[in-house]
Coordinates of C-alpha atoms and ligand atoms in Angstrom, one line a residue:
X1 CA 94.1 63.6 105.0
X2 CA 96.6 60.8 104.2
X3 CA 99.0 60.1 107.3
X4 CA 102.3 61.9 107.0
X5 CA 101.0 65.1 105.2
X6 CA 100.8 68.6 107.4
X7 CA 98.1 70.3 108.0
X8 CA 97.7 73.5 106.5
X9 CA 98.5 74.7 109.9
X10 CA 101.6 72.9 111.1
X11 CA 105.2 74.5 111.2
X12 CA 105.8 71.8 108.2
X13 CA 104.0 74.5 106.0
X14 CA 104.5 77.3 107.4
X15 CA 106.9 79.7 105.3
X16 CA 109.7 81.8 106.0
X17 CA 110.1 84.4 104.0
X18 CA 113.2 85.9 104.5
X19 CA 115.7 83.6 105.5
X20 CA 118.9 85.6 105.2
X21 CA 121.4 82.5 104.5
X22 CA 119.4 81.0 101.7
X23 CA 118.8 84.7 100.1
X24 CA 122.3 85.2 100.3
X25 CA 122.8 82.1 98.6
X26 CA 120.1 81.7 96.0
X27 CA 121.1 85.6 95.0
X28 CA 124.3 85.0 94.1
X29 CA 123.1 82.2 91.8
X30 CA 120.1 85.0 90.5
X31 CA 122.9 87.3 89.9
X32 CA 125.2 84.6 88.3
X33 CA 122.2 83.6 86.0
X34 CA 121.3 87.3 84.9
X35 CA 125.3 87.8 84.3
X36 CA 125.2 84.7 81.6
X37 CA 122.1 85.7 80.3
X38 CA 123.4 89.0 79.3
X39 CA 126.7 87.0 77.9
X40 CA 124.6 85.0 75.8
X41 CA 122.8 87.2 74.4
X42 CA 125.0 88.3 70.8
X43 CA 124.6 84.3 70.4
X44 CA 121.0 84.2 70.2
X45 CA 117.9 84.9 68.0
X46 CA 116.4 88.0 69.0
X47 CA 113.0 86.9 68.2
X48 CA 111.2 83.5 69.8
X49 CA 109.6 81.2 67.0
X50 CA 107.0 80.4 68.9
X51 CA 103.1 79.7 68.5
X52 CA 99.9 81.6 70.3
X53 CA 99.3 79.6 73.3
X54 CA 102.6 76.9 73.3
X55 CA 103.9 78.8 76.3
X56 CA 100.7 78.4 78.5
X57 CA 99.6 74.8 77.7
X58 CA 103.0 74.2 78.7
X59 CA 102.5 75.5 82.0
X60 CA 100.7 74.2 84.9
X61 CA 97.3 74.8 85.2
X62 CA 97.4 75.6 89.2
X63 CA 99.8 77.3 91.2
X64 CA 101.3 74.5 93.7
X65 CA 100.3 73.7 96.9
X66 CA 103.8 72.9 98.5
X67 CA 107.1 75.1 97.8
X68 CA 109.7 74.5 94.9
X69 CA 113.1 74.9 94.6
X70 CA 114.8 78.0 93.0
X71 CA 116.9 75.1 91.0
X72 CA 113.1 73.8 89.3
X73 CA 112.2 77.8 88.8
X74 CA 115.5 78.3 87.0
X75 CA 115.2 75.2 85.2
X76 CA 111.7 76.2 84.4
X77 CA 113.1 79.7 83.1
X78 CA 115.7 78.3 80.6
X79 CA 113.5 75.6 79.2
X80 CA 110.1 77.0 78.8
X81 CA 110.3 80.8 79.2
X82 CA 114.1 82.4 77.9
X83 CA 113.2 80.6 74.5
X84 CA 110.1 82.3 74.1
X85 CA 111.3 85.8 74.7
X86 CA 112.2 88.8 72.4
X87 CA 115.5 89.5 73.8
X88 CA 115.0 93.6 74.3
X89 CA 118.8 93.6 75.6
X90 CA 119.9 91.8 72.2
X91 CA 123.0 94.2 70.5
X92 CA 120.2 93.1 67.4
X93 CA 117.4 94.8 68.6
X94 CA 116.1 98.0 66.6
X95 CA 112.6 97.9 67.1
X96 CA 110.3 100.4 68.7
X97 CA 111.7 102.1 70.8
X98 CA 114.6 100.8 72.6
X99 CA 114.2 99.7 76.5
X100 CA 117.7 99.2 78.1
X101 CA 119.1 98.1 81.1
X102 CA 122.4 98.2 82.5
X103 CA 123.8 96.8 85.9
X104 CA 123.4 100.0 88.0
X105 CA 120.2 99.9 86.7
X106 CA 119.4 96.3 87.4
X107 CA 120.8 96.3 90.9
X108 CA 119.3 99.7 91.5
X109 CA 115.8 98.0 90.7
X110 CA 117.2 94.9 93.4
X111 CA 117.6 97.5 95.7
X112 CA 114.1 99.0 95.6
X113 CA 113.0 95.4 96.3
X114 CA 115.3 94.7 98.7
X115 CA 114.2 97.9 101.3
X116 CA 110.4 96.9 100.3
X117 CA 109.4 100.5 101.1
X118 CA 106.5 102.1 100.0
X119 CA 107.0 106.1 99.3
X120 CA 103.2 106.8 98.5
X121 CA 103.5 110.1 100.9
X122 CA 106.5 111.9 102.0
X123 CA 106.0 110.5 105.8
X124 CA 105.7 106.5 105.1
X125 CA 109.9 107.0 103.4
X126 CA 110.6 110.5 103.5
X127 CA 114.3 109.9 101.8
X128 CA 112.5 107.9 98.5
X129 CA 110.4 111.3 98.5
X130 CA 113.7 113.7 98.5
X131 CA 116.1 111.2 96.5
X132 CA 113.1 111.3 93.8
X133 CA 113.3 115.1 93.8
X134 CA 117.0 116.1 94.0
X135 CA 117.7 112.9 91.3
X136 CA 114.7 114.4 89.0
X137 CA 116.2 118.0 89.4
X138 CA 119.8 116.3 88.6
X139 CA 118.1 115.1 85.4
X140 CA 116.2 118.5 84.3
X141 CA 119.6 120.7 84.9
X142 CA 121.4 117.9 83.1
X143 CA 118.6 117.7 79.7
X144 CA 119.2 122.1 80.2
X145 CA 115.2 122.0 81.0
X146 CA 113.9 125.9 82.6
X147 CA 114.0 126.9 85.9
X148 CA 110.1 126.8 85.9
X149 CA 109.9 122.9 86.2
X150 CA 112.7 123.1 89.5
X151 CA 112.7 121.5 92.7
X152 CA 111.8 123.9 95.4
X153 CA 110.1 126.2 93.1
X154 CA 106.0 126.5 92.0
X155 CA 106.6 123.3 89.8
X156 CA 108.8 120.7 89.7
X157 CA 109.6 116.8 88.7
X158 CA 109.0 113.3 89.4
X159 CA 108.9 109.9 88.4
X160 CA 106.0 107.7 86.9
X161 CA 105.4 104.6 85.3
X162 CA 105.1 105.2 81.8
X163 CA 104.8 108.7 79.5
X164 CA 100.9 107.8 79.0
X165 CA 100.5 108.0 82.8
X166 CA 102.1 110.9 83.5
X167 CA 100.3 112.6 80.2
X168 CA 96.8 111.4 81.8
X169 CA 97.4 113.3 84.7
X170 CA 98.1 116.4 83.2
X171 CA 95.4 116.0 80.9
X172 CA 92.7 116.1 84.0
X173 CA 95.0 118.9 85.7
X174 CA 94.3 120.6 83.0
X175 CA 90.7 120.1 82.3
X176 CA 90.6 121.2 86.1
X177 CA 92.2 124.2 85.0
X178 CA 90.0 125.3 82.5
X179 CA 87.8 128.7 83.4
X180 CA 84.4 127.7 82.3
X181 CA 82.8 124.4 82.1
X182 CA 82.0 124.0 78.2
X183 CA 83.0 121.0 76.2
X184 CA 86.8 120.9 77.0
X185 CA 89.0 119.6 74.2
X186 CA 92.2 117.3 73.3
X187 CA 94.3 118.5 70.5
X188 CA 97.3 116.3 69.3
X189 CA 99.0 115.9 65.6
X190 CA 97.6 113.1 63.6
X191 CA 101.4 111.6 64.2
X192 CA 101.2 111.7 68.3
X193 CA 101.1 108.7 69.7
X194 CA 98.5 107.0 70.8
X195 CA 98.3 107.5 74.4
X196 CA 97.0 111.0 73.6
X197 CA 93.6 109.5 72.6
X198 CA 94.4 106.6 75.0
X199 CA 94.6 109.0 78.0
X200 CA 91.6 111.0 76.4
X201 CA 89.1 107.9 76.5
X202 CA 90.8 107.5 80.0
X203 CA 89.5 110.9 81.0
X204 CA 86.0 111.0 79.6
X205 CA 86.9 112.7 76.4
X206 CA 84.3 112.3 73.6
X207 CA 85.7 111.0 70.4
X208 CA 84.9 114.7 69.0
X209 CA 86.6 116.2 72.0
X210 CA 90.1 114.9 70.6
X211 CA 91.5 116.1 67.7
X212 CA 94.1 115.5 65.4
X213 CA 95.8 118.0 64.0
X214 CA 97.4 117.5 60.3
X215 CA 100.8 117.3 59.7
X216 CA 103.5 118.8 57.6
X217 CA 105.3 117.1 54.7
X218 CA 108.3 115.9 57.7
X219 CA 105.4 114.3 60.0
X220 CA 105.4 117.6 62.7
X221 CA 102.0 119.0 63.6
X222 CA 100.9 122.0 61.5
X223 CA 100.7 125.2 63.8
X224 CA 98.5 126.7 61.0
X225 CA 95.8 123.9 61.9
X226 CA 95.7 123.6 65.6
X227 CA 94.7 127.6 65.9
X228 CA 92.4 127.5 63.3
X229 CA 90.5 124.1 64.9
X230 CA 91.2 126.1 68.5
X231 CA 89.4 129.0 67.0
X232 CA 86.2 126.6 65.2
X233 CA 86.2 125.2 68.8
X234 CA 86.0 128.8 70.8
X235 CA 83.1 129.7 67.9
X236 CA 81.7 126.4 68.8
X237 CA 81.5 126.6 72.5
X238 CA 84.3 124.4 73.3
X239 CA 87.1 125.1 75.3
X240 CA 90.4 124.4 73.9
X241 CA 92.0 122.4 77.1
X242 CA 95.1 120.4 76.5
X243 CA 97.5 120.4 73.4
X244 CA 100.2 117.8 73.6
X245 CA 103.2 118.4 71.3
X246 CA 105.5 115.3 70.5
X247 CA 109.1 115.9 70.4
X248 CA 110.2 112.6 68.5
X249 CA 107.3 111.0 67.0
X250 CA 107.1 107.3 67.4
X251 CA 106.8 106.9 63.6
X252 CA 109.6 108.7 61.9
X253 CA 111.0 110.9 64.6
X254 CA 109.5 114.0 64.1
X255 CA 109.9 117.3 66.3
X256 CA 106.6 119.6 66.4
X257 CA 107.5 123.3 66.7
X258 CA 107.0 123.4 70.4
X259 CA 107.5 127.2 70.6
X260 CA 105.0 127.8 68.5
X261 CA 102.2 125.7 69.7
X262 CA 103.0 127.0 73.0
X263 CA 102.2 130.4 71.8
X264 CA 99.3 129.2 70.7
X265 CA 98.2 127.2 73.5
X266 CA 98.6 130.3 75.6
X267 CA 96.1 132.1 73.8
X268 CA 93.5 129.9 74.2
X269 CA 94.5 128.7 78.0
X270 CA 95.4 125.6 77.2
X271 CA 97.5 123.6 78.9
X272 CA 100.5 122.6 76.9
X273 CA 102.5 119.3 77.5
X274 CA 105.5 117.8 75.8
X275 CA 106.1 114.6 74.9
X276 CA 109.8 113.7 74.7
X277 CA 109.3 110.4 75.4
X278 CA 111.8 109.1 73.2
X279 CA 114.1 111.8 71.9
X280 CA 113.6 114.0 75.8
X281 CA 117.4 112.8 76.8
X282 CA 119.2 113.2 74.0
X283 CA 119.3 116.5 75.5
X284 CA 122.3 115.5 77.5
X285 CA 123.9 116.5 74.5
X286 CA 123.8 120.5 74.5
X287 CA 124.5 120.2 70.2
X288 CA 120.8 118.6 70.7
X289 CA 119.1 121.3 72.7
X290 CA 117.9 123.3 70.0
X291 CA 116.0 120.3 68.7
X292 CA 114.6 118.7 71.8
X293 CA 114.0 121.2 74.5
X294 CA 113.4 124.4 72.1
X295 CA 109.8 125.8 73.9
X296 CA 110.1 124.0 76.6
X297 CA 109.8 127.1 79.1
X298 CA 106.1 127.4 77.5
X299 CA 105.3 124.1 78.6
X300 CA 102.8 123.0 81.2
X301 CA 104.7 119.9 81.8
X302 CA 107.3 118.0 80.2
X303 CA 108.3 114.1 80.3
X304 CA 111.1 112.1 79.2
X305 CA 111.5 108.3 78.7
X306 CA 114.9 107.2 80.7
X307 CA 113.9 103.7 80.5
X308 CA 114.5 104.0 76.9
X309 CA 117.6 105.3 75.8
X310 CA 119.1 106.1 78.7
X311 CA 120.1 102.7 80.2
X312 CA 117.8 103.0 83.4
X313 CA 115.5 99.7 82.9
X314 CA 111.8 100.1 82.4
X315 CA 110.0 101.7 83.9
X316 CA 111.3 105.2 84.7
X317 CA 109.4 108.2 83.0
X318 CA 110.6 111.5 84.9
X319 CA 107.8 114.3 84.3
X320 CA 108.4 118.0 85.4
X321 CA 105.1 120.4 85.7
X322 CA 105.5 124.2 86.1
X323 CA 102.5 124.2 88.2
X324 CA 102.3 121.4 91.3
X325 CA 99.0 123.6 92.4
X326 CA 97.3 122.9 89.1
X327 CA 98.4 118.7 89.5
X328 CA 97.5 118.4 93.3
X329 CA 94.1 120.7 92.7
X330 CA 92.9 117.9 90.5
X331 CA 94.3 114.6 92.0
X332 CA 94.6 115.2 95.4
X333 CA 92.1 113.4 97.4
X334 CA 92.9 113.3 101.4
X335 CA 90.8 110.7 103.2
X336 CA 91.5 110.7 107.2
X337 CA 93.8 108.0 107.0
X338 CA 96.3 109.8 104.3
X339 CA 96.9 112.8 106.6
X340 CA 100.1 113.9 108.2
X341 CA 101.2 116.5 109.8
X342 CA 103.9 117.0 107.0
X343 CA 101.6 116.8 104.3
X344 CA 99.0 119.0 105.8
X345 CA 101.9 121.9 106.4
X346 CA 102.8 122.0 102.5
X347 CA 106.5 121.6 103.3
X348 CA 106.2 118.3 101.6
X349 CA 105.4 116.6 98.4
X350 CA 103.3 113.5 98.6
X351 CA 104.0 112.2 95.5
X352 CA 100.8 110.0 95.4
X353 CA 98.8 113.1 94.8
X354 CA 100.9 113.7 91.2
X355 CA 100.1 110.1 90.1
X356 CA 96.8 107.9 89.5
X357 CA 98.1 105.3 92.0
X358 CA 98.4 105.5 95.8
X359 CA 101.4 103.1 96.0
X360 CA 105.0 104.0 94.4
X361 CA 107.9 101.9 93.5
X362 CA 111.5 103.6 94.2
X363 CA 112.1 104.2 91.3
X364 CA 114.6 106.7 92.0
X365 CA 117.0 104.5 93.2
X366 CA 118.1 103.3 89.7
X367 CA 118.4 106.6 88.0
X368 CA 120.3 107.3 91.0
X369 CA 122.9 104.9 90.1
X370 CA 122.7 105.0 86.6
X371 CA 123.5 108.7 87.1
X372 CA 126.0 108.2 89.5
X373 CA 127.8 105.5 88.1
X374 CA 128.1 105.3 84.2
X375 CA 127.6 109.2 84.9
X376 CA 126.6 112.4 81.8
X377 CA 129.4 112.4 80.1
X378 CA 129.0 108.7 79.2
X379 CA 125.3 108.8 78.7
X380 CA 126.2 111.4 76.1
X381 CA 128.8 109.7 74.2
X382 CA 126.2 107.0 74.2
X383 CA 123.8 109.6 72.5
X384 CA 126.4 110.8 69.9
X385 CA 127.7 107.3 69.3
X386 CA 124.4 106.5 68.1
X387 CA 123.0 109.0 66.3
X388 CA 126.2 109.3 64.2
X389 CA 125.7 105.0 63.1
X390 CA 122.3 105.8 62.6
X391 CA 123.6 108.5 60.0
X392 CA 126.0 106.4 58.6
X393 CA 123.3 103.3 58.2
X394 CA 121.2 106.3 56.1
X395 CA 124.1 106.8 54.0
X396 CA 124.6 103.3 52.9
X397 CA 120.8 103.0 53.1
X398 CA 120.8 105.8 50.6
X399 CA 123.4 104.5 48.2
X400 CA 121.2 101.3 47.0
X401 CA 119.5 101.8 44.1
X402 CA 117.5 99.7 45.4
X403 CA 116.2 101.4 48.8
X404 CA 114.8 104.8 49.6
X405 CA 114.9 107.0 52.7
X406 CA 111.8 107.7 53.7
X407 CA 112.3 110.3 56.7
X408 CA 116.1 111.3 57.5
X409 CA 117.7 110.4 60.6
X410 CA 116.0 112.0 63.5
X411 CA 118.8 111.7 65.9
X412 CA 118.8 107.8 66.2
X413 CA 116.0 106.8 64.4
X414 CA 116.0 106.2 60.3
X415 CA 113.3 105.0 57.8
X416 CA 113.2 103.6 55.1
X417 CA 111.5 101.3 52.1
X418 CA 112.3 99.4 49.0
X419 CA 111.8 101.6 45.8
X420 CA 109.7 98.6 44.4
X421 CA 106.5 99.4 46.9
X422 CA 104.9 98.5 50.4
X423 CA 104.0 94.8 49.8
X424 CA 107.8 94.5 49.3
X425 CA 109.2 96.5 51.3
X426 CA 106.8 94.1 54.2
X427 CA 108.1 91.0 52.7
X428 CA 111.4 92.2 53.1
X429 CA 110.5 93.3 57.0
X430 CA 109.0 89.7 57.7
X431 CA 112.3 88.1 55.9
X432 CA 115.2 90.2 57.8
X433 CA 113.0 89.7 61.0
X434 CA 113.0 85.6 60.1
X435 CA 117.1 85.6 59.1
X436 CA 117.9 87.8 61.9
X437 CA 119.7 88.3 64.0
X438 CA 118.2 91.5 63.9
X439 CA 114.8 92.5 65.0
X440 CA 113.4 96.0 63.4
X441 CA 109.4 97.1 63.6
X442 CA 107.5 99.4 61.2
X443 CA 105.3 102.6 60.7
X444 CA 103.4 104.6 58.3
X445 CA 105.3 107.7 57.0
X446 CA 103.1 109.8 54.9
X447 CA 101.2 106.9 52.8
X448 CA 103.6 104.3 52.9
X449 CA 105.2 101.0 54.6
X450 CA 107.9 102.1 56.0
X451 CA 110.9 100.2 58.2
X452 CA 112.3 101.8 61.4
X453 CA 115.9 101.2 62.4
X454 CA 115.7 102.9 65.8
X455 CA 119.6 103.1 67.5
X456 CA 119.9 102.5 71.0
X457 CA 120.2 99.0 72.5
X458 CA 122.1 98.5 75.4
X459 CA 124.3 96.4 73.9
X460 CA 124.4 97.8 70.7
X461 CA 127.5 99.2 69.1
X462 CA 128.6 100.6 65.0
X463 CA 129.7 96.6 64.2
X464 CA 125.7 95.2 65.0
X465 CA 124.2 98.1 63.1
X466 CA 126.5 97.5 60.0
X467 CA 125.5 94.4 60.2
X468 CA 122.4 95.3 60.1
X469 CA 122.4 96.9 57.2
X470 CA 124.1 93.8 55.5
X471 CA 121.3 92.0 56.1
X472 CA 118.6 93.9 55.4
X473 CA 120.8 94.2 51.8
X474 CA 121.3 90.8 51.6
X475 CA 117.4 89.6 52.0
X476 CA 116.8 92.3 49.4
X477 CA 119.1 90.8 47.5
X478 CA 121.4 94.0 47.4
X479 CA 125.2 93.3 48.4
X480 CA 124.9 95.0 51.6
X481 CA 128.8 96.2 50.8
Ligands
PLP501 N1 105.2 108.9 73.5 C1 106.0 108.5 72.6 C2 106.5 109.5 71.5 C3 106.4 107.2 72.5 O1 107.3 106.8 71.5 C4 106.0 106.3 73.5 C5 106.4 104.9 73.5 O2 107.2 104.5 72.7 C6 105.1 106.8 74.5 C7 104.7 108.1 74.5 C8 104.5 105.9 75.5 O3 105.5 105.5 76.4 P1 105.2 104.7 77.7 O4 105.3 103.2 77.4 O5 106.2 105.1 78.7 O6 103.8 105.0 78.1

């Protein structure tokens, strides 16, 4: 070893990793540098130009052997990795889904980091465990979800990562659930999205154990369909098992007739599940209700997307079951070194048996904030605010010649196509996308090549999706006016 260098063992190289003085100090710069990101933002591109691999062979091969200054990360961040991001936050952004963020939400998140806990049972954080449940109950009574999916009752609601996590878990609850032991299978509407077949491969499913229902002329699944492949199945010797209806498809917004696929479901014993992912909390908004939580008290379980629309940043998807019995029946696996004496008494929920992993995040902490500090009545205005642009875009949509709309608003989500056929209507997509500032995605409606506007950016107000529209217009080559 060359004179002068420590050893791996000296105090030179030893770390500290918490020195309160410098945390306080490089935070404030952290926080300073997310606050100017967020200002830049309207000034940028939303998408990166960037090639397959530039970003990598950029980077150093190795992780260093000796530490580096937050001032060379930071410098690192705003010349190599900033440029090369699509800027979700972006008042532009109208692709997907949208993923906000907000500052109770960020700091919420810098919070959960900051206490380091781990709330995989109710005993190793018991207050992550409880501020999960009362700020998921806060959520349901807020959305106007039943009684069956409350706190304290036979059910009741949590947070997971993602809505295709929480969907696989029901999934094996209910194949858990189901009386006999023949050929248990998946139904979901041609238009679900994917995790249905996702979580199905996940769980063992056969390719012919999950099937896809047909759906109407509007894109919802087609009651008529699911009983009569629920009854071929029963002739079969199949057991119908899980039926996932999609409130808000990811395509074109669509709204399966929940009640009626519950009634169903309940036939056959199958276990009916909701997914809301996207459109779930525009139920803030009672006028919304009737679209988004109609047949809701026939559900098995029901889950919501926060980290979408509702300015709580990814991820955050809050699922409610009506039956914890059927979810803890299937997952729960209690090795000695789980066991407490307030798990083993029932008076508790250890959340870890509701979830495939052991670990959890608190994740409650941000919809706590976001709840208690931008609070409903804003989150709704937010909601009504942009389903009424996303109606007025249709409108002007609607009024070029040139432009047709292929499915009508579905709260905040339009789409749409040029008259003159797919291969344009993707030339356009690719040219609006390369003008910008905007960024929108696409989707199949029916046969065709469709483009999604979907309403909801954090940043996003009525100006950016005017604008929008003027340059979607303008690269068609319509006036936009
Ligand atoms: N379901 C629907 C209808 C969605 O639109 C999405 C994502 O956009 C999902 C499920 C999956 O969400 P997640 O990323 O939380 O798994």
């Amino acid at each position: 070893m060359p004179a002068g260098e420590p050893s791996e063992n000296s105090d030179a190289g030893s770390v500290r990793p918490f020195d309160a003085e410098e945390f306080r100090r490089q935070g404030r710069l952290v926080v300073d540098w997310i606050a100017d990101y967020w200002t830049s933002l309207p000034a940028r591109a939303v998408l990166p130009d960037v090639e397959p691999g530039e970003i990598a062979a950029r980077l150093p091969a190795a992780a260093p052997e000796t530490p580096q200054t937050l001032h060379d990360v930071i410098a690192d961040l705003d010349r190599l990795i900033v440029p090369a991001l699509t800027h979700w936050q972006h008042p532009g952004f109208f692709a997907y889904f949208p993923a906000n963020a907000s500052a109770p939400a960020i700091l919420g998140e810098a919070l959960s980091a900051g206490l380091g806990i781990q709330g995989m049972l109710w005993t190793t954080s018991p207050a992550a465990s409880e501020l999960e449940a009362v700020v998921v109950d806060w959520l349901r009574q807020l959305l106007g979800l039943p009684e069956r999916f409350a706190r304290g009752g036979a059910g009741g609601g949590m947070i997971q990562d993602s809505a295709s996590s929480g969907l696989l878990c029901c999934l094996v609850a209910a194949r858990e659930r189901v009386a006999d032991a023949r050929t248990p299978v998946v139904y979901g509407s041609a238009d679900a999205h994917s995790s249905v077949v996702k979580g199905a491969r996940i769980a063992g499913f056969p390719a012919a154990a999950i099937r896809r229902i047909a759906t109407d002329e509007a894109g919802r699944m087609r009651v008529d369909m699911l009983a009569a492949a629920m009854e071929e199945d029963v002739a079969a010797g199949r057991s119908p098992c899980f039926v996932v209806a999609t409130v808000g498809t990811t395509a074109r917004g669509a709204v399966d007739p929940v009640e009626a696929i519950g009634k169903v479901a309940r036939r056959h014993g199958a276990w009916l599940h909701v997914d809301a992912a996207w459109a779930g909390t525009a139920a803030i908004c009672p006028e919304f209700r009737g679209t988004v939580t109609d047949g809701a008290e026939l559900a098995d379980s029901w889950g919501t997307n926060p980290h979408k629309s509702m300015l709580v940043n990814f991820d955050c998807h809050c699922l409610w079951i009506a039956s914890r019995h059927a979810l803890e029946s299937a997952l729960t696996t209690k090795p000695e070194y789980l066991r407490t004496a307030a798990g083993d008494s029932g008076a508790v929920v250890d959340y870890s048996d509701w979830q495939v992993p052991l670990g959890r995040r608190f994740r409650a902490l941000k919809l706590w904030m976001v709840l208690r500090m931008i609070g409903a009545r804003a989150l709704r205005a937010r909601v009504r605010d942009h389903v009424a642009w996303t109606a007025e875009f249709a409108a002007l949509v609607a009024a070029d010649a040139a432009f047709e709309i292929l499915s009508p608003p579905s709260l905040s989500l339009v789409t749409f196509a040029l008259r003159a056929g797919d291969g344009a209507t993707a030339e356009l997509l690719s040219r609006v996308n390369r003008v910008g500032p905007v960024f929108l995605s696409h989707a199949r409606v029916g046969n065709r090549y469709a483009i999604r506007l979907a309403v909801g950016g954090t940043l996003t107000g009525r100006a950016d999706v005017l604008e929008a529209w003027k340059t979607i217009a303008g690269a068609a080559g319509s006036t936009g006016a």
